[in-house]
Amino acid sequence: MTDLTTPITEEDIANLKVGEQINISGTIYTGRDAALPQLVELIEKDEVPFDLKGSVIMHTAFSDAGIAPTTSSKVEIESTIGPLSAAGVKIHIGKGMLSDETVEALYINKSIFVITPPVAALLTNKVLEKRCVLFENEGMEAMYELKVENIPGIVAIHDKKRI
């Protein structure tokens, strides 16, 4: 088990192996279908109000029921993984298979894809603080900044390899 704390560096993830269990602590961001394409637009305009370098994004919404990963291969989400990685996101947390093109974008940008159990009670218990940082009008699909401790995951894509 490897413990990681944000911000994540290339050195932090360089020696991780596909199938390795990790825990992530620190600040992570949430986003899914509604928010992530809008975030890419902000990147293109150089208007992101926080630093994405070394960040972690979990593909989830945040509701009173908590958090659990959504399917990362949805077009609205998967199409953002390459641009977000190029902007500095080092770890994308979600579930499901990704296309070869997305895997290549992760590899080029030295970013990884991590899967985590879709168990809302377990994951929500790891959230220490939350605050909406972008797209409040999207409701539970707005982007949140979360302070977390020990979000569990398994490295699923690293160095062109998949689970």
PDB file of C-alpha atoms in Angstrom:
ATOM      1  CA  MET A   1       0.000   0.000   0.000  1.00  0.00           C
ATOM      2  CA  THR A   2       1.379   3.396  -0.995  1.00  0.00           C
ATOM      3  CA  ASP A   3       0.227   6.586   0.735  1.00  0.00           C
ATOM      4  CA  LEU A   4       0.127   9.715  -1.436  1.00  0.00           C
ATOM      5  CA  THR A   5      -0.524  13.306  -0.391  1.00  0.00           C
ATOM      6  CA  THR A   6      -1.497  16.083  -2.773  1.00  0.00           C
ATOM      7  CA  PRO A   7      -0.100  17.800  -4.684  1.00  0.00           C
ATOM      8  CA  ILE A   8       1.113  14.714  -6.545  1.00  0.00           C
ATOM      9  CA  THR A   9       4.460  14.834  -8.356  1.00  0.00           C
ATOM     10  CA  GLU A  10       5.684  12.749 -11.263  1.00  0.00           C
ATOM     11  CA  GLU A  11       8.140  11.166  -8.834  1.00  0.00           C
ATOM     12  CA  ASP A  12       5.262  10.176  -6.522  1.00  0.00           C
ATOM     13  CA  ILE A  13       3.643   8.047  -9.216  1.00  0.00           C
ATOM     14  CA  ALA A  14       6.657   7.009 -11.313  1.00  0.00           C
ATOM     15  CA  ASN A  15       7.241   3.714  -9.520  1.00  0.00           C
ATOM     16  CA  LEU A  16       3.622   2.713  -8.954  1.00  0.00           C
ATOM     17  CA  LYS A  17       2.550  -0.516 -10.603  1.00  0.00           C
ATOM     18  CA  VAL A  18      -0.745  -1.487 -12.200  1.00  0.00           C
ATOM     19  CA  GLY A  19      -2.752  -3.299  -9.511  1.00  0.00           C
ATOM     20  CA  GLU A  20      -1.021  -1.502  -6.639  1.00  0.00           C
ATOM     21  CA  GLN A  21      -3.239  -0.245  -3.828  1.00  0.00           C
ATOM     22  CA  ILE A  22      -2.903   3.411  -2.851  1.00  0.00           C
ATOM     23  CA  ASN A  23      -4.387   5.864  -0.362  1.00  0.00           C
ATOM     24  CA  ILE A  24      -4.764   9.522  -1.324  1.00  0.00           C
ATOM     25  CA  SER A  25      -4.906  12.303   1.256  1.00  0.00           C
ATOM     26  CA  GLY A  26      -5.012  16.074   0.914  1.00  0.00           C
ATOM     27  CA  THR A  27      -7.063  18.108  -1.549  1.00  0.00           C
ATOM     28  CA  ILE A  28      -8.922  16.481  -4.415  1.00  0.00           C
ATOM     29  CA  TYR A  29     -11.486  17.891  -6.830  1.00  0.00           C
ATOM     30  CA  THR A  30     -14.735  16.343  -8.010  1.00  0.00           C
ATOM     31  CA  GLY A  31     -16.241  16.566 -11.452  1.00  0.00           C
ATOM     32  CA  ARG A  32     -18.291  14.627 -13.933  1.00  0.00           C
ATOM     33  CA  ASP A  33     -20.428  15.098 -17.057  1.00  0.00           C
ATOM     34  CA  ALA A  34     -21.567  18.674 -16.409  1.00  0.00           C
ATOM     35  CA  ALA A  35     -18.451  20.171 -14.809  1.00  0.00           C
ATOM     36  CA  LEU A  36     -15.407  18.637 -16.495  1.00  0.00           C
ATOM     37  CA  PRO A  37     -16.075  19.959 -20.040  1.00  0.00           C
ATOM     38  CA  GLN A  38     -16.598  23.417 -18.526  1.00  0.00           C
ATOM     39  CA  LEU A  39     -13.304  23.081 -16.649  1.00  0.00           C
ATOM     40  CA  VAL A  40     -11.515  22.305 -19.928  1.00  0.00           C
ATOM     41  CA  GLU A  41     -13.042  25.500 -21.394  1.00  0.00           C
ATOM     42  CA  LEU A  42     -11.639  27.465 -18.438  1.00  0.00           C
ATOM     43  CA  ILE A  43      -8.218  25.897 -19.033  1.00  0.00           C
ATOM     44  CA  GLU A  44      -8.342  26.992 -22.670  1.00  0.00           C
ATOM     45  CA  LYS A  45      -9.110  30.571 -21.531  1.00  0.00           C
ATOM     46  CA  ASP A  46      -6.502  30.405 -18.738  1.00  0.00           C
ATOM     47  CA  GLU A  47      -9.254  31.158 -16.199  1.00  0.00           C
ATOM     48  CA  VAL A  48      -9.055  28.238 -13.737  1.00  0.00           C
ATOM     49  CA  PRO A  49      -9.230  29.795 -10.236  1.00  0.00           C
ATOM     50  CA  PHE A  50      -7.004  27.147  -8.626  1.00  0.00           C
ATOM     51  CA  ASP A  51      -3.797  25.337  -9.535  1.00  0.00           C
ATOM     52  CA  LEU A  52      -4.282  22.026 -11.322  1.00  0.00           C
ATOM     53  CA  LYS A  53      -0.579  21.105 -11.186  1.00  0.00           C
ATOM     54  CA  GLY A  54      -0.267  17.899  -9.183  1.00  0.00           C
ATOM     55  CA  SER A  55      -4.008  17.695  -8.600  1.00  0.00           C
ATOM     56  CA  VAL A  56      -6.360  14.741  -8.309  1.00  0.00           C
ATOM     57  CA  ILE A  57      -9.825  14.682  -9.851  1.00  0.00           C
ATOM     58  CA  MET A  58     -12.444  12.123  -8.870  1.00  0.00           C
ATOM     59  CA  HIS A  59     -15.176  11.461 -11.431  1.00  0.00           C
ATOM     60  CA  THR A  60     -18.115  11.924  -9.089  1.00  0.00           C
ATOM     61  CA  ALA A  61     -20.865  14.260  -8.052  1.00  0.00           C
ATOM     62  CA  PHE A  62     -21.254  15.324  -4.432  1.00  0.00           C
ATOM     63  CA  SER A  63     -24.685  15.037  -2.855  1.00  0.00           C
ATOM     64  CA  ASP A  64     -26.092  14.535   0.607  1.00  0.00           C
ATOM     65  CA  ALA A  65     -25.775  10.817  -0.116  1.00  0.00           C
ATOM     66  CA  GLY A  66     -22.003  11.269  -0.492  1.00  0.00           C
ATOM     67  CA  ILE A  67     -19.535  10.383  -3.231  1.00  0.00           C
ATOM     68  CA  ALA A  68     -18.932   7.326  -5.379  1.00  0.00           C
ATOM     69  CA  PRO A  69     -17.135   7.121  -8.729  1.00  0.00           C
ATOM     70  CA  THR A  70     -19.079   7.399 -11.963  1.00  0.00           C
ATOM     71  CA  THR A  71     -18.191   5.728 -15.245  1.00  0.00           C
ATOM     72  CA  SER A  72     -15.135   7.495 -16.646  1.00  0.00           C
ATOM     73  CA  SER A  73     -15.668   6.288 -20.221  1.00  0.00           C
ATOM     74  CA  LYS A  74     -18.690   8.556 -20.717  1.00  0.00           C
ATOM     75  CA  VAL A  75     -17.806  10.874 -23.635  1.00  0.00           C
ATOM     76  CA  GLU A  76     -18.253  14.018 -21.510  1.00  0.00           C
ATOM     77  CA  ILE A  77     -15.748  12.726 -18.962  1.00  0.00           C
ATOM     78  CA  GLU A  78     -13.267  10.717 -21.017  1.00  0.00           C
ATOM     79  CA  SER A  79     -12.849  13.560 -23.531  1.00  0.00           C
ATOM     80  CA  THR A  80     -11.529  15.752 -20.698  1.00  0.00           C
ATOM     81  CA  ILE A  81      -8.894  13.360 -19.329  1.00  0.00           C
ATOM     82  CA  GLY A  82      -6.229  14.261 -21.919  1.00  0.00           C
ATOM     83  CA  PRO A  83      -6.610  18.062 -21.612  1.00  0.00           C
ATOM     84  CA  LEU A  84      -6.798  17.868 -17.813  1.00  0.00           C
ATOM     85  CA  SER A  85      -3.660  15.717 -17.688  1.00  0.00           C
ATOM     86  CA  ALA A  86      -1.872  18.189 -19.951  1.00  0.00           C
ATOM     87  CA  ALA A  87      -2.930  20.966 -17.533  1.00  0.00           C
ATOM     88  CA  GLY A  88      -1.311  19.167 -14.589  1.00  0.00           C
ATOM     89  CA  VAL A  89      -3.831  16.676 -13.201  1.00  0.00           C
ATOM     90  CA  LYS A  90      -1.755  13.665 -12.134  1.00  0.00           C
ATOM     91  CA  ILE A  91      -4.429  11.243 -10.926  1.00  0.00           C
ATOM     92  CA  HIS A  92      -7.922  10.653 -12.345  1.00  0.00           C
ATOM     93  CA  ILE A  93     -10.145   8.518 -10.103  1.00  0.00           C
ATOM     94  CA  GLY A  94     -13.155   6.749 -11.564  1.00  0.00           C
ATOM     95  CA  LYS A  95     -14.340   3.423 -12.862  1.00  0.00           C
ATOM     96  CA  GLY A  96     -14.600   1.587 -16.158  1.00  0.00           C
ATOM     97  CA  MET A  97     -12.426   1.066 -19.230  1.00  0.00           C
ATOM     98  CA  LEU A  98     -10.766   3.906 -21.124  1.00  0.00           C
ATOM     99  CA  SER A  99      -9.946   4.078 -24.839  1.00  0.00           C
ATOM    100  CA  ASP A 100      -6.461   3.523 -26.207  1.00  0.00           C
ATOM    101  CA  GLU A 101      -6.347   7.224 -27.134  1.00  0.00           C
ATOM    102  CA  THR A 102      -7.020   8.240 -23.523  1.00  0.00           C
ATOM    103  CA  VAL A 103      -4.459   5.745 -22.229  1.00  0.00           C
ATOM    104  CA  GLU A 104      -1.900   7.309 -24.587  1.00  0.00           C
ATOM    105  CA  ALA A 105      -2.784  10.818 -23.317  1.00  0.00           C
ATOM    106  CA  LEU A 106      -2.249   9.638 -19.737  1.00  0.00           C
ATOM    107  CA  TYR A 107       1.107   8.163 -20.697  1.00  0.00           C
ATOM    108  CA  ILE A 108       2.281  11.272 -22.575  1.00  0.00           C
ATOM    109  CA  ASN A 109       1.329  13.532 -19.660  1.00  0.00           C
ATOM    110  CA  LYS A 110       2.749  11.204 -16.978  1.00  0.00           C
ATOM    111  CA  SER A 111      -0.654  10.887 -15.319  1.00  0.00           C
ATOM    112  CA  ILE A 112      -2.446   7.774 -14.083  1.00  0.00           C
ATOM    113  CA  PHE A 113      -5.971   6.390 -13.823  1.00  0.00           C
ATOM    114  CA  VAL A 114      -7.045   4.904 -10.502  1.00  0.00           C
ATOM    115  CA  ILE A 115     -10.179   2.930  -9.786  1.00  0.00           C
ATOM    116  CA  THR A 116     -11.837   3.031  -6.412  1.00  0.00           C
ATOM    117  CA  PRO A 117     -14.662   0.994  -4.918  1.00  0.00           C
ATOM    118  CA  PRO A 118     -18.105   2.443  -5.702  1.00  0.00           C
ATOM    119  CA  VAL A 119     -19.033   2.348  -2.028  1.00  0.00           C
ATOM    120  CA  ALA A 120     -20.445   5.756  -1.125  1.00  0.00           C
ATOM    121  CA  ALA A 121     -20.448   5.179   2.644  1.00  0.00           C
ATOM    122  CA  LEU A 122     -16.763   4.212   2.693  1.00  0.00           C
ATOM    123  CA  LEU A 123     -15.620   7.067   0.453  1.00  0.00           C
ATOM    124  CA  THR A 124     -17.792   9.741   2.056  1.00  0.00           C
ATOM    125  CA  ASN A 125     -16.379   8.806   5.459  1.00  0.00           C
ATOM    126  CA  LYS A 126     -12.928   9.842   4.107  1.00  0.00           C
ATOM    127  CA  VAL A 127     -14.075  13.432   3.334  1.00  0.00           C
ATOM    128  CA  LEU A 128     -13.005  15.878   6.060  1.00  0.00           C
ATOM    129  CA  GLU A 129     -14.181  19.120   4.412  1.00  0.00           C
ATOM    130  CA  LYS A 130     -15.959  20.157   1.221  1.00  0.00           C
ATOM    131  CA  ARG A 131     -16.507  23.426  -0.608  1.00  0.00           C
ATOM    132  CA  CYS A 132     -17.982  24.238  -3.993  1.00  0.00           C
ATOM    133  CA  VAL A 133     -15.287  25.857  -6.182  1.00  0.00           C
ATOM    134  CA  LEU A 134     -16.881  26.024  -9.661  1.00  0.00           C
ATOM    135  CA  PHE A 135     -20.186  25.693 -11.504  1.00  0.00           C
ATOM    136  CA  GLU A 136     -22.488  25.965  -8.487  1.00  0.00           C
ATOM    137  CA  ASN A 137     -25.450  26.181 -10.890  1.00  0.00           C
ATOM    138  CA  GLU A 138     -24.859  22.497 -11.751  1.00  0.00           C
ATOM    139  CA  GLY A 139     -26.082  21.428  -8.298  1.00  0.00           C
ATOM    140  CA  MET A 140     -24.560  18.154  -7.139  1.00  0.00           C
ATOM    141  CA  GLU A 141     -22.529  18.001 -10.384  1.00  0.00           C
ATOM    142  CA  ALA A 142     -20.719  21.238  -9.509  1.00  0.00           C
ATOM    143  CA  MET A 143     -16.973  21.007  -8.883  1.00  0.00           C
ATOM    144  CA  TYR A 144     -16.081  20.576  -5.244  1.00  0.00           C
ATOM    145  CA  GLU A 145     -12.767  20.836  -3.472  1.00  0.00           C
ATOM    146  CA  LEU A 146     -12.540  18.103  -0.878  1.00  0.00           C
ATOM    147  CA  LYS A 147     -10.090  17.650   1.961  1.00  0.00           C
ATOM    148  CA  VAL A 148      -9.757  13.894   2.260  1.00  0.00           C
ATOM    149  CA  GLU A 149      -7.859  11.332   4.245  1.00  0.00           C
ATOM    150  CA  ASN A 150      -6.987   7.924   2.813  1.00  0.00           C
ATOM    151  CA  ILE A 151      -9.239   7.671  -0.234  1.00  0.00           C
ATOM    152  CA  PRO A 152      -8.500   4.100  -1.350  1.00  0.00           C
ATOM    153  CA  GLY A 153      -7.760   3.190  -4.923  1.00  0.00           C
ATOM    154  CA  ILE A 154      -6.057   0.719  -7.215  1.00  0.00           C
ATOM    155  CA  VAL A 155      -3.777   1.844 -10.033  1.00  0.00           C
ATOM    156  CA  ALA A 156      -5.583   0.765 -13.209  1.00  0.00           C
ATOM    157  CA  ILE A 157      -3.650   2.560 -15.964  1.00  0.00           C
ATOM    158  CA  HIS A 158       0.013   3.506 -15.764  1.00  0.00           C
ATOM    159  CA  ASP A 159       2.679   3.398 -18.469  1.00  0.00           C
ATOM    160  CA  LYS A 160       0.267   2.180 -21.180  1.00  0.00           C
ATOM    161  CA  LYS A 161      -0.807  -0.795 -19.068  1.00  0.00           C
ATOM    162  CA  ARG A 162      -4.292  -1.605 -17.821  1.00  0.00           C
ATOM    163  CA  ILE A 163      -5.760  -3.887 -15.220  1.00  0.00           C
TER     164      ILE A 163
END
